[in-house]
Amino acid sequence: MRDFSYFRAASTEEASRAMLDAGAMLLAGGTTLLDLAKCGVSEPDTLVDITHLAGLGDIAVDANGATIGALAKMGEVADHPGVKAAFPAVAQSLSLAASAQLRNMATIGGNLLQRTRCSYFREPGVFPACNKRNPGSGCSAIGGVTRNHAVLGTSRACIAVNPGDLAVALVAFDAYVEMGRRRVAIEDLYMLPGETPDWETVLKNGEIITGIGIPASVAAKNSTYLKVRDRQSYEFAAASAAVGIEFEADGKTVRDIRVALGGVATKPWRARAVEQSLIGTVLDVEAVEKASRLSMEGAVSHGGNSYKIELAPRVVARAILTMGGLA
Amino acid sequence: MTRTIHLSLDINGKRHELDVEPRVTLLDALRESLALTGTKKGCDQGQCGACTCHVDGKRVLSCLTLAAQVEGRQITTIEGIAAENGDLHPVQAAFIENDAFQCGYCTPGQIMSAVACIREGHAGSEEEIREYMSGNLCRCGAYNSIVAAVREAASAVTTGIEAKDKVEVA
């Protein structure tokens, strides 16, 4: 790991100013940043430590929804009784992610900005070509081992998966991100790779995520996060789904349904086609399985990841059927 | 040119002064600067749990924590959990009793993780222990005995440990 200087910011404003320097990076939980610094992917000149700032770690839940400070730890949010009651899919997405130790370190703001686990991205010494690391250098993953790569939202420049779980649940329930003076819908925070995969979010230079908000809804309260992976625990998703359903007064007709996918796309992926095809219907196994296949509209296989195109709709279907009392 | 920063770290109830480069992790500071080598370096990338320590009573990975970040926090390592008279912590005793290791390299991290796992209330069943201990890998595969040790220690938790934990967090 290359050496860097360390600066402990006394306020968000001070941190924001320090971040205007080229080569400055924000240090919160450090679980992604220090890992990537050791890989030689991140080479900061200065780390701006914001972990000592007060007031950015609060978690509040009321009838309108939840507000969560950017420095709240993953584990704190996962275990928060109010979050668990009003947003089960959000709490589950966190408790099913990483390990207990990492959840005690990693912050909510940092979690939303975690980098891809693409093994070509993470090995600059062996694979110099990576458009995300080094724009214009090419993509080592395309034509390589692609078992863990995206099938949705890819481009000819990049097929790296966004590895998050929390962001998937947040996209399903129309959460937003606070960045000091402005607020951005979580779905709009992330950019598709296109020709510029190095540009991952709409955050501007010096902008700092200060918190997130999740509006309360019946669908969010009646929700689940299903994560399928290569080992039972402490693993990224092969495919995952956040699903929430609100039924009409008859208890069976779908009034509102939210579906988002993880582990298969270059950004947290809202599956609106699935939602639209099920609103107003009474759930049955055949219809749900058919609707779930709409989540793969536009999916592209790169060989090793073709199984995801089969797996993801099944994960979506199982999550919907579970919430509908049919699984 | 090597720039160093001065740090005061509170480890196992004792203040340590050291000068290190800003990039030095808590793990390297413990092992290389302070000769506290009980904390092990496995993967050094947050994947194995061998370096697990407690910061303000919470289990964390010292390989992904900068030493500079934990100034002012209470750090506990494997060297700090036995009683002052040398009596082993009940989790340490349970690991010996259940033969919960082979080579022993992951053991300090397993024990630090298990102490926290029990304190968090996540050691209620074998299934729960497996889930909440999943961040600690054992390449010898001593998992069955580790789970047995954590179960035994969880049921043996005494008021004495509770008192010690409170001191640690304070």
Coordinates of C-alpha atoms in Angstrom, one line a residue:
Chain A
M1 CA 0.0 0.0 0.0
R2 CA 1.4 3.4 -1.1
D3 CA 1.8 5.9 1.8
F4 CA -0.6 8.8 2.1
S5 CA -1.2 11.6 4.5
Y6 CA -4.0 11.5 7.1
F7 CA -6.3 14.4 7.9
R8 CA -9.0 14.2 10.6
A9 CA -11.8 16.5 9.5
A10 CA -13.5 18.6 12.3
S11 CA -16.7 19.2 10.3
T12 CA -18.5 18.0 7.2
E13 CA -17.7 21.4 5.6
E14 CA -14.0 21.0 6.3
A15 CA -14.1 17.5 4.9
S16 CA -15.9 18.7 1.8
R17 CA -13.2 21.4 1.2
A18 CA -10.4 18.9 1.7
M19 CA -12.0 16.6 -0.8
L20 CA -11.6 19.3 -3.5
D21 CA -7.9 18.4 -3.7
A22 CA -7.1 15.9 -6.4
G23 CA -5.9 12.7 -4.7
A24 CA -8.0 13.2 -1.6
M25 CA -10.3 10.3 -0.6
L26 CA -12.9 10.1 2.2
L27 CA -12.3 7.6 4.9
A28 CA -15.3 6.2 6.8
G29 CA -15.4 2.5 7.7
G30 CA -12.4 2.0 5.4
T31 CA -13.4 -1.6 4.6
T32 CA -13.4 -1.0 0.8
L33 CA -10.9 1.8 0.7
L34 CA -8.1 0.1 2.6
D35 CA -8.8 -3.2 0.8
L36 CA -8.4 -1.5 -2.6
A37 CA -5.4 0.4 -1.4
K38 CA -3.7 -2.9 -0.6
C39 CA -4.7 -4.2 -4.0
G40 CA -3.1 -1.2 -5.7
V41 CA -6.4 -0.1 -7.1
S42 CA -6.9 3.0 -4.9
E43 CA -3.8 5.2 -4.5
P44 CA -4.9 8.2 -2.4
D45 CA -2.5 11.0 -1.6
T46 CA -4.6 12.1 1.4
L47 CA -7.3 10.3 3.5
V48 CA -9.9 12.6 5.0
D49 CA -11.2 10.8 8.1
I50 CA -14.8 11.7 8.9
T51 CA -15.4 8.9 11.4
H52 CA -15.0 11.3 14.4
L53 CA -17.7 13.7 13.2
A54 CA -20.6 13.8 15.6
G55 CA -24.3 13.7 14.6
L56 CA -23.9 11.8 11.3
G57 CA -24.7 8.3 12.8
D58 CA -28.2 8.8 14.0
I59 CA -31.1 6.4 13.0
A60 CA -34.7 7.6 13.3
V61 CA -37.8 5.9 12.3
D62 CA -41.3 7.4 12.5
A63 CA -44.6 7.1 10.6
N64 CA -43.2 8.9 7.6
G65 CA -40.2 6.7 7.2
A66 CA -36.6 6.3 8.2
T67 CA -33.7 8.7 8.2
I68 CA -30.3 7.2 8.7
G69 CA -27.0 9.2 9.1
A70 CA -24.2 8.3 6.7
L71 CA -21.9 7.2 9.5
A72 CA -24.4 4.7 11.0
K73 CA -22.8 1.3 10.9
M74 CA -24.3 -1.5 8.8
G75 CA -24.8 -3.6 11.9
E76 CA -26.5 -0.9 13.8
V77 CA -29.1 -0.4 11.1
A78 CA -29.5 -4.1 10.6
D79 CA -30.3 -4.6 14.3
H80 CA -32.5 -1.4 14.7
P81 CA -36.0 -2.4 15.9
G82 CA -37.7 0.4 14.0
V83 CA -35.9 -0.5 10.7
K84 CA -36.6 -4.2 11.2
A85 CA -40.3 -3.4 11.7
A86 CA -41.0 -0.9 9.0
F87 CA -38.4 -2.0 6.4
P88 CA -37.6 -5.7 6.9
A89 CA -36.0 -6.1 3.4
V90 CA -33.6 -3.2 4.3
A91 CA -32.6 -4.8 7.6
Q92 CA -32.2 -8.2 6.0
S93 CA -30.1 -6.9 3.1
L94 CA -27.7 -5.6 5.7
S95 CA -27.6 -8.6 8.0
L96 CA -27.1 -10.9 5.0
A97 CA -24.1 -8.9 3.9
A98 CA -20.4 -9.2 4.8
S99 CA -19.5 -10.5 8.3
A100 CA -20.3 -9.3 11.8
Q101 CA -16.9 -7.6 12.0
L102 CA -17.3 -5.8 8.7
R103 CA -20.8 -4.7 9.6
N104 CA -19.4 -3.1 12.8
M105 CA -17.0 -1.1 10.7
A106 CA -18.7 -0.3 7.4
T107 CA -20.9 2.8 7.3
I108 CA -24.2 3.2 5.4
G109 CA -22.7 6.0 3.2
G110 CA -19.6 4.0 2.4
N111 CA -21.7 0.9 1.7
L112 CA -23.6 2.7 -1.0
L113 CA -20.3 3.6 -2.6
Q114 CA -18.6 0.2 -2.4
R115 CA -16.7 -0.7 -5.5
T116 CA -17.2 -3.7 -7.7
R117 CA -15.7 -7.1 -6.8
C118 CA -14.7 -7.8 -10.5
S119 CA -11.6 -9.8 -10.1
Y120 CA -10.0 -8.1 -13.1
F121 CA -10.7 -4.7 -11.6
R122 CA -9.0 -5.8 -8.3
E123 CA -5.8 -7.1 -9.9
P124 CA -4.1 -4.2 -11.6
G125 CA -0.7 -5.9 -11.6
V126 CA -2.0 -8.9 -13.5
F127 CA -4.7 -7.3 -15.6
P128 CA -3.6 -3.7 -16.6
A129 CA -6.6 -3.4 -18.9
C130 CA -9.7 -2.1 -17.0
N131 CA -11.8 0.8 -18.2
K132 CA -13.1 1.4 -14.7
R133 CA -9.5 1.8 -13.3
N134 CA -7.8 3.1 -16.3
P135 CA -10.2 4.7 -18.8
G136 CA -9.7 3.6 -22.4
S137 CA -7.4 0.6 -21.5
G138 CA -10.0 -2.0 -22.4
C139 CA -11.9 -4.7 -20.4
S140 CA -10.1 -7.8 -19.3
A141 CA -13.4 -9.4 -18.1
I142 CA -15.0 -9.5 -21.6
G143 CA -13.8 -12.8 -23.0
G144 CA -12.4 -13.9 -19.6
V145 CA -13.9 -15.7 -16.7
T146 CA -17.3 -14.1 -16.3
R147 CA -19.2 -16.2 -13.7
N148 CA -19.6 -13.2 -11.4
H149 CA -20.2 -10.6 -14.0
A150 CA -23.3 -8.6 -14.9
V151 CA -26.0 -9.6 -17.4
L152 CA -28.0 -6.3 -17.1
G153 CA -26.8 -2.8 -17.8
T154 CA -23.5 -3.8 -19.3
S155 CA -21.7 -2.0 -22.1
R156 CA -18.8 -3.0 -24.4
A157 CA -16.6 -1.1 -22.0
C158 CA -17.5 -2.8 -18.7
I159 CA -19.5 -5.8 -17.4
A160 CA -18.7 -5.4 -13.7
V161 CA -21.4 -6.1 -11.1
N162 CA -22.5 -3.6 -8.5
P163 CA -22.1 -5.9 -5.5
G164 CA -24.4 -4.1 -3.0
D165 CA -27.3 -5.5 -1.1
L166 CA -28.5 -2.5 0.8
A167 CA -28.8 -0.4 -2.3
V168 CA -31.0 -3.0 -3.9
A169 CA -33.5 -2.8 -1.1
L170 CA -33.3 1.0 -1.1
V171 CA -34.0 1.2 -4.9
A172 CA -37.1 -1.0 -4.4
F173 CA -38.5 1.4 -1.8
D174 CA -37.7 4.8 -3.4
A175 CA -35.1 5.8 -0.9
Y176 CA -33.1 8.9 -1.4
V177 CA -29.6 10.1 -0.6
E178 CA -28.8 13.4 1.2
M179 CA -25.7 15.2 0.0
G180 CA -25.7 18.4 2.1
R181 CA -27.5 20.8 -0.2
R182 CA -29.2 18.4 -2.5
R183 CA -31.2 15.2 -2.4
V184 CA -31.0 12.5 -5.1
A185 CA -33.2 9.4 -5.5
I186 CA -31.1 6.4 -4.9
E187 CA -31.9 5.0 -8.3
D188 CA -30.4 8.2 -9.8
L189 CA -27.3 8.0 -7.7
Y190 CA -25.8 5.3 -9.8
M191 CA -24.8 5.6 -13.5
L192 CA -24.7 2.9 -16.1
P193 CA -21.1 2.1 -17.3
G194 CA -21.7 3.1 -20.9
E195 CA -18.4 4.4 -22.4
T196 CA -17.3 5.8 -19.0
P197 CA -17.4 3.0 -16.4
D198 CA -14.9 5.0 -14.2
W199 CA -17.8 7.4 -13.6
E200 CA -20.0 5.4 -11.1
T201 CA -22.2 7.9 -9.4
V202 CA -23.6 11.4 -9.8
L203 CA -21.7 12.7 -6.8
K204 CA -19.8 15.8 -7.6
N205 CA -16.3 16.7 -6.5
G206 CA -16.4 17.6 -2.8
E207 CA -19.9 16.3 -2.3
I208 CA -20.4 14.0 0.7
I209 CA -23.3 11.7 1.5
T210 CA -24.6 12.8 4.8
G211 CA -27.5 10.4 5.1
I212 CA -30.3 8.5 3.5
G213 CA -34.1 8.6 3.8
I214 CA -36.6 5.8 3.1
P215 CA -40.3 6.8 2.8
A216 CA -42.7 4.5 4.7
S217 CA -45.0 2.4 2.6
V218 CA -47.1 -0.7 3.1
A219 CA -45.0 -2.5 0.5
A220 CA -41.8 -1.7 2.4
K221 CA -43.3 -3.0 5.7
N222 CA -44.4 -6.2 4.0
S223 CA -41.1 -7.0 2.4
T224 CA -38.2 -9.5 2.2
Y225 CA -34.7 -9.7 0.8
L226 CA -33.7 -13.0 -0.7
K227 CA -30.0 -13.6 -1.4
V228 CA -28.7 -16.6 -3.3
R229 CA -25.0 -17.2 -3.2
D230 CA -22.2 -19.7 -3.6
R231 CA -21.8 -20.3 0.2
Q232 CA -24.3 -20.0 2.9
S233 CA -22.9 -16.9 4.6
Y234 CA -20.3 -14.2 4.1
E235 CA -20.5 -14.1 0.3
F236 CA -21.7 -11.7 -2.4
A237 CA -25.0 -12.5 -4.2
A238 CA -25.1 -14.7 -7.3
A239 CA -28.5 -13.2 -7.5
S240 CA -30.7 -11.4 -5.0
A241 CA -34.1 -9.8 -4.9
A242 CA -35.8 -7.2 -2.7
V243 CA -39.6 -7.6 -2.9
G244 CA -42.4 -5.8 -1.1
I245 CA -46.1 -6.1 -1.7
E246 CA -49.3 -4.2 -0.7
F247 CA -52.5 -6.0 -1.2
E248 CA -56.0 -4.5 -1.7
A249 CA -58.5 -4.8 1.1
D250 CA -59.5 -8.3 -0.2
G251 CA -56.1 -9.4 0.9
K252 CA -55.1 -11.0 -2.4
T253 CA -55.2 -8.5 -5.2
V254 CA -51.9 -6.7 -5.7
R255 CA -52.2 -2.9 -5.2
D256 CA -48.5 -2.1 -5.1
I257 CA -45.5 -4.3 -5.6
R258 CA -41.7 -3.4 -5.6
V259 CA -39.1 -5.6 -7.2
A260 CA -35.3 -4.9 -7.4
L261 CA -32.4 -7.2 -8.2
G262 CA -28.9 -7.5 -7.0
G263 CA -25.8 -9.5 -8.1
V264 CA -26.8 -9.4 -11.8
A265 CA -26.5 -5.8 -12.9
T266 CA -24.0 -3.0 -13.2
K267 CA -26.2 -0.9 -10.8
P268 CA -28.9 -1.8 -8.3
W269 CA -31.7 -2.8 -10.7
R270 CA -35.4 -1.9 -10.3
A271 CA -37.6 -4.4 -12.2
R272 CA -40.5 -2.2 -13.1
A273 CA -41.8 -4.5 -15.9
V274 CA -42.3 -7.2 -13.3
E275 CA -44.1 -4.8 -11.0
Q276 CA -46.4 -3.5 -13.8
S277 CA -47.4 -7.0 -14.9
L278 CA -48.5 -8.0 -11.5
I279 CA -50.3 -4.9 -10.2
G280 CA -54.1 -5.5 -10.1
T281 CA -53.7 -9.2 -10.4
V282 CA -54.3 -12.0 -7.9
L283 CA -50.9 -13.9 -7.5
D284 CA -50.6 -17.4 -8.6
V285 CA -47.5 -19.5 -9.2
E286 CA -47.6 -19.6 -13.0
A287 CA -48.3 -15.8 -13.4
V288 CA -45.6 -14.9 -10.9
E289 CA -43.0 -17.1 -12.7
K290 CA -43.9 -15.6 -16.0
A291 CA -43.8 -12.1 -14.7
S292 CA -40.5 -12.7 -13.0
R293 CA -38.9 -13.5 -16.4
L294 CA -39.6 -9.9 -17.4
S295 CA -36.8 -8.9 -15.0
M296 CA -34.3 -10.3 -17.6
E297 CA -35.5 -8.1 -20.4
G298 CA -32.3 -6.9 -22.2
A299 CA -30.1 -9.4 -20.4
V300 CA -26.8 -10.3 -22.2
S301 CA -24.8 -13.4 -21.4
H302 CA -21.0 -13.3 -21.5
G303 CA -20.6 -17.1 -21.2
G304 CA -19.8 -17.9 -17.6
N305 CA -22.6 -15.7 -16.3
S306 CA -25.4 -17.1 -18.4
Y307 CA -26.7 -19.1 -15.4
K308 CA -27.7 -15.7 -13.8
I309 CA -30.3 -15.3 -16.5
E310 CA -32.0 -18.5 -15.4
L311 CA -31.3 -18.0 -11.7
A312 CA -32.4 -14.4 -11.1
P313 CA -36.0 -14.7 -12.3
R314 CA -36.4 -17.8 -10.0
V315 CA -35.0 -15.7 -7.1
V316 CA -37.5 -13.0 -7.9
A317 CA -40.4 -15.4 -8.2
R318 CA -39.5 -17.2 -4.9
A319 CA -39.4 -13.8 -3.1
I320 CA -42.8 -12.7 -4.5
L321 CA -44.4 -16.1 -3.8
T322 CA -43.0 -15.9 -0.2
M323 CA -44.6 -12.5 0.4
G324 CA -47.8 -13.7 -1.3
G325 CA -48.0 -16.7 1.0
L326 CA -47.6 -19.1 -1.9
A327 CA -44.1 -20.5 -1.2
Chain B
M1 CA 10.9 10.8 2.9
T2 CA 8.8 9.0 5.4
R3 CA 6.2 11.0 7.3
T4 CA 5.1 9.7 10.6
I5 CA 2.3 10.7 12.9
H6 CA 2.3 10.4 16.7
L7 CA -0.5 8.3 18.1
S8 CA -1.7 7.4 21.6
L9 CA -3.5 4.1 21.6
D10 CA -5.4 2.7 24.6
I11 CA -4.9 -1.1 24.4
N12 CA -6.0 -3.6 27.0
G13 CA -6.4 -0.8 29.5
K14 CA -2.9 0.6 28.9
R15 CA -1.8 3.7 27.1
H16 CA 0.8 3.2 24.3
E17 CA 2.6 6.0 22.5
L18 CA 3.9 5.4 19.0
D19 CA 5.1 7.1 15.8
V20 CA 3.9 5.4 12.6
E21 CA 3.3 6.2 9.0
P22 CA -0.4 7.1 8.4
R23 CA -0.9 4.0 6.3
V24 CA -0.1 1.7 9.2
T25 CA -3.1 -0.5 10.1
L26 CA -4.0 -1.3 13.7
L27 CA -2.9 -4.9 13.0
D28 CA 0.6 -3.8 11.9
A29 CA 0.8 -1.3 14.8
L30 CA 0.0 -4.1 17.3
R31 CA 2.3 -6.6 15.8
E32 CA 5.3 -4.6 14.5
S33 CA 5.3 -1.6 16.9
L34 CA 3.9 -2.9 20.1
A35 CA 5.0 -6.6 20.0
L36 CA 1.4 -7.7 20.7
T37 CA 1.6 -10.6 18.3
G38 CA -1.4 -12.5 19.5
T39 CA -3.5 -10.8 16.9
K40 CA -2.7 -12.7 13.6
K41 CA -2.3 -11.6 10.0
G42 CA -4.1 -14.0 7.7
C43 CA -5.3 -12.5 4.4
D44 CA -4.7 -8.9 5.4
Q45 CA -7.7 -8.0 3.2
G46 CA -10.7 -8.4 5.4
Q47 CA -11.7 -11.9 4.3
C48 CA -10.5 -14.3 7.0
G49 CA -11.1 -12.7 10.5
A50 CA -7.7 -13.8 12.0
C51 CA -7.0 -10.2 13.0
T52 CA -10.3 -9.7 14.9
C53 CA -10.0 -7.2 17.8
H54 CA -12.5 -5.2 19.8
V55 CA -12.8 -1.4 19.4
D56 CA -15.0 0.1 22.1
G57 CA -16.3 -3.4 22.8
K58 CA -17.3 -4.2 19.2
R59 CA -15.5 -6.8 17.1
V60 CA -13.7 -5.3 14.0
L61 CA -11.0 -6.3 11.6
S62 CA -7.7 -4.7 12.6
C63 CA -6.2 -5.3 9.1
L64 CA -8.8 -2.8 7.6
T65 CA -8.6 -0.3 10.4
L66 CA -6.0 2.4 10.4
A67 CA -4.2 2.8 13.7
A68 CA -4.8 6.6 13.3
Q69 CA -8.6 6.0 13.2
V70 CA -8.8 4.3 16.6
E71 CA -7.0 7.0 18.7
G72 CA -9.2 7.7 21.7
R73 CA -11.0 4.4 21.4
Q74 CA -10.7 1.4 23.7
I75 CA -8.9 -1.4 22.0
T76 CA -8.9 -5.0 23.3
T77 CA -6.8 -7.8 21.9
I78 CA -6.5 -11.5 22.7
E79 CA -3.8 -10.5 25.2
G80 CA -6.4 -8.5 27.2
I81 CA -9.2 -10.9 27.8
A82 CA -7.8 -13.3 30.5
A83 CA -8.2 -12.2 34.1
E84 CA -5.3 -10.4 35.7
N85 CA -4.5 -13.5 37.8
G86 CA -4.1 -15.5 34.7
D87 CA -7.4 -17.3 34.7
L88 CA -8.5 -17.8 31.2
H89 CA -11.6 -16.1 29.8
P90 CA -14.4 -18.7 29.7
V91 CA -14.3 -18.6 25.8
Q92 CA -10.6 -19.4 25.9
A93 CA -11.2 -22.3 28.4
A94 CA -14.1 -23.6 26.2
F95 CA -11.8 -23.7 23.1
I96 CA -9.3 -25.8 25.0
E97 CA -12.0 -28.0 26.5
N98 CA -13.6 -28.6 23.1
D99 CA -10.3 -28.9 21.2
A100 CA -11.6 -26.1 18.9
F101 CA -8.4 -25.8 16.8
Q102 CA -5.8 -27.7 15.0
C103 CA -2.9 -25.4 13.9
G104 CA -4.2 -22.5 16.1
Y105 CA -3.5 -19.7 13.7
C106 CA -7.1 -18.5 13.4
T107 CA -7.8 -19.1 17.1
P108 CA -7.1 -15.6 18.6
G109 CA -9.5 -14.1 16.0
Q110 CA -12.0 -16.9 16.6
I111 CA -12.0 -16.3 20.3
M112 CA -12.2 -12.5 20.0
S113 CA -15.1 -12.9 17.6
A114 CA -16.8 -15.5 19.8
V115 CA -16.6 -13.2 22.9
A116 CA -18.3 -10.5 21.0
C117 CA -20.8 -13.0 19.4
I118 CA -21.9 -14.1 22.8
R119 CA -22.1 -10.5 24.1
E120 CA -24.2 -9.5 21.1
G121 CA -26.7 -12.3 22.0
H122 CA -26.0 -14.1 18.7
A123 CA -25.0 -17.5 20.2
G124 CA -28.4 -18.9 20.9
S125 CA -28.3 -21.8 18.6
E126 CA -25.8 -23.8 16.5
E127 CA -27.3 -22.2 13.3
E128 CA -27.0 -18.7 14.8
I129 CA -23.4 -19.3 15.9
R130 CA -22.5 -20.5 12.4
E131 CA -24.0 -17.4 10.8
Y132 CA -22.5 -14.9 13.2
M133 CA -19.1 -16.5 13.2
S134 CA -19.0 -16.8 9.4
G135 CA -16.4 -14.0 9.3
N136 CA -13.8 -16.2 10.8
L137 CA -12.3 -18.8 8.6
C138 CA -10.5 -21.9 9.8
R139 CA -8.6 -23.6 7.1
C140 CA -8.0 -26.7 9.3
G141 CA -11.8 -27.1 9.3
A142 CA -12.3 -27.2 13.1
Y143 CA -15.7 -25.6 12.7
N144 CA -17.7 -28.3 14.6
S145 CA -15.5 -28.0 17.7
I146 CA -15.5 -24.2 17.4
V147 CA -19.3 -24.1 17.4
A148 CA -19.4 -26.5 20.3
A149 CA -16.9 -24.2 22.2
V150 CA -19.0 -21.1 21.6
R151 CA -22.2 -22.9 22.7
E152 CA -20.5 -24.1 25.9
A153 CA -19.0 -20.7 26.6
A154 CA -22.3 -18.9 25.9
S155 CA -24.1 -21.0 28.4
A156 CA -21.2 -20.6 30.9
V157 CA -21.2 -16.8 30.8
T158 CA -21.1 -15.5 34.3
T159 CA -21.7 -12.2 35.9
G160 CA -17.9 -11.9 36.2
I161 CA -17.5 -11.7 32.4
E162 CA -20.4 -9.2 32.2
A163 CA -18.5 -6.9 34.6
K164 CA -15.3 -7.2 32.6
D165 CA -17.1 -6.3 29.4
K166 CA -18.6 -3.2 31.0
V167 CA -15.1 -2.1 31.9
E168 CA -13.9 -2.7 28.4
V169 CA -16.7 -0.5 26.9
A170 CA -16.4 2.2 29.5

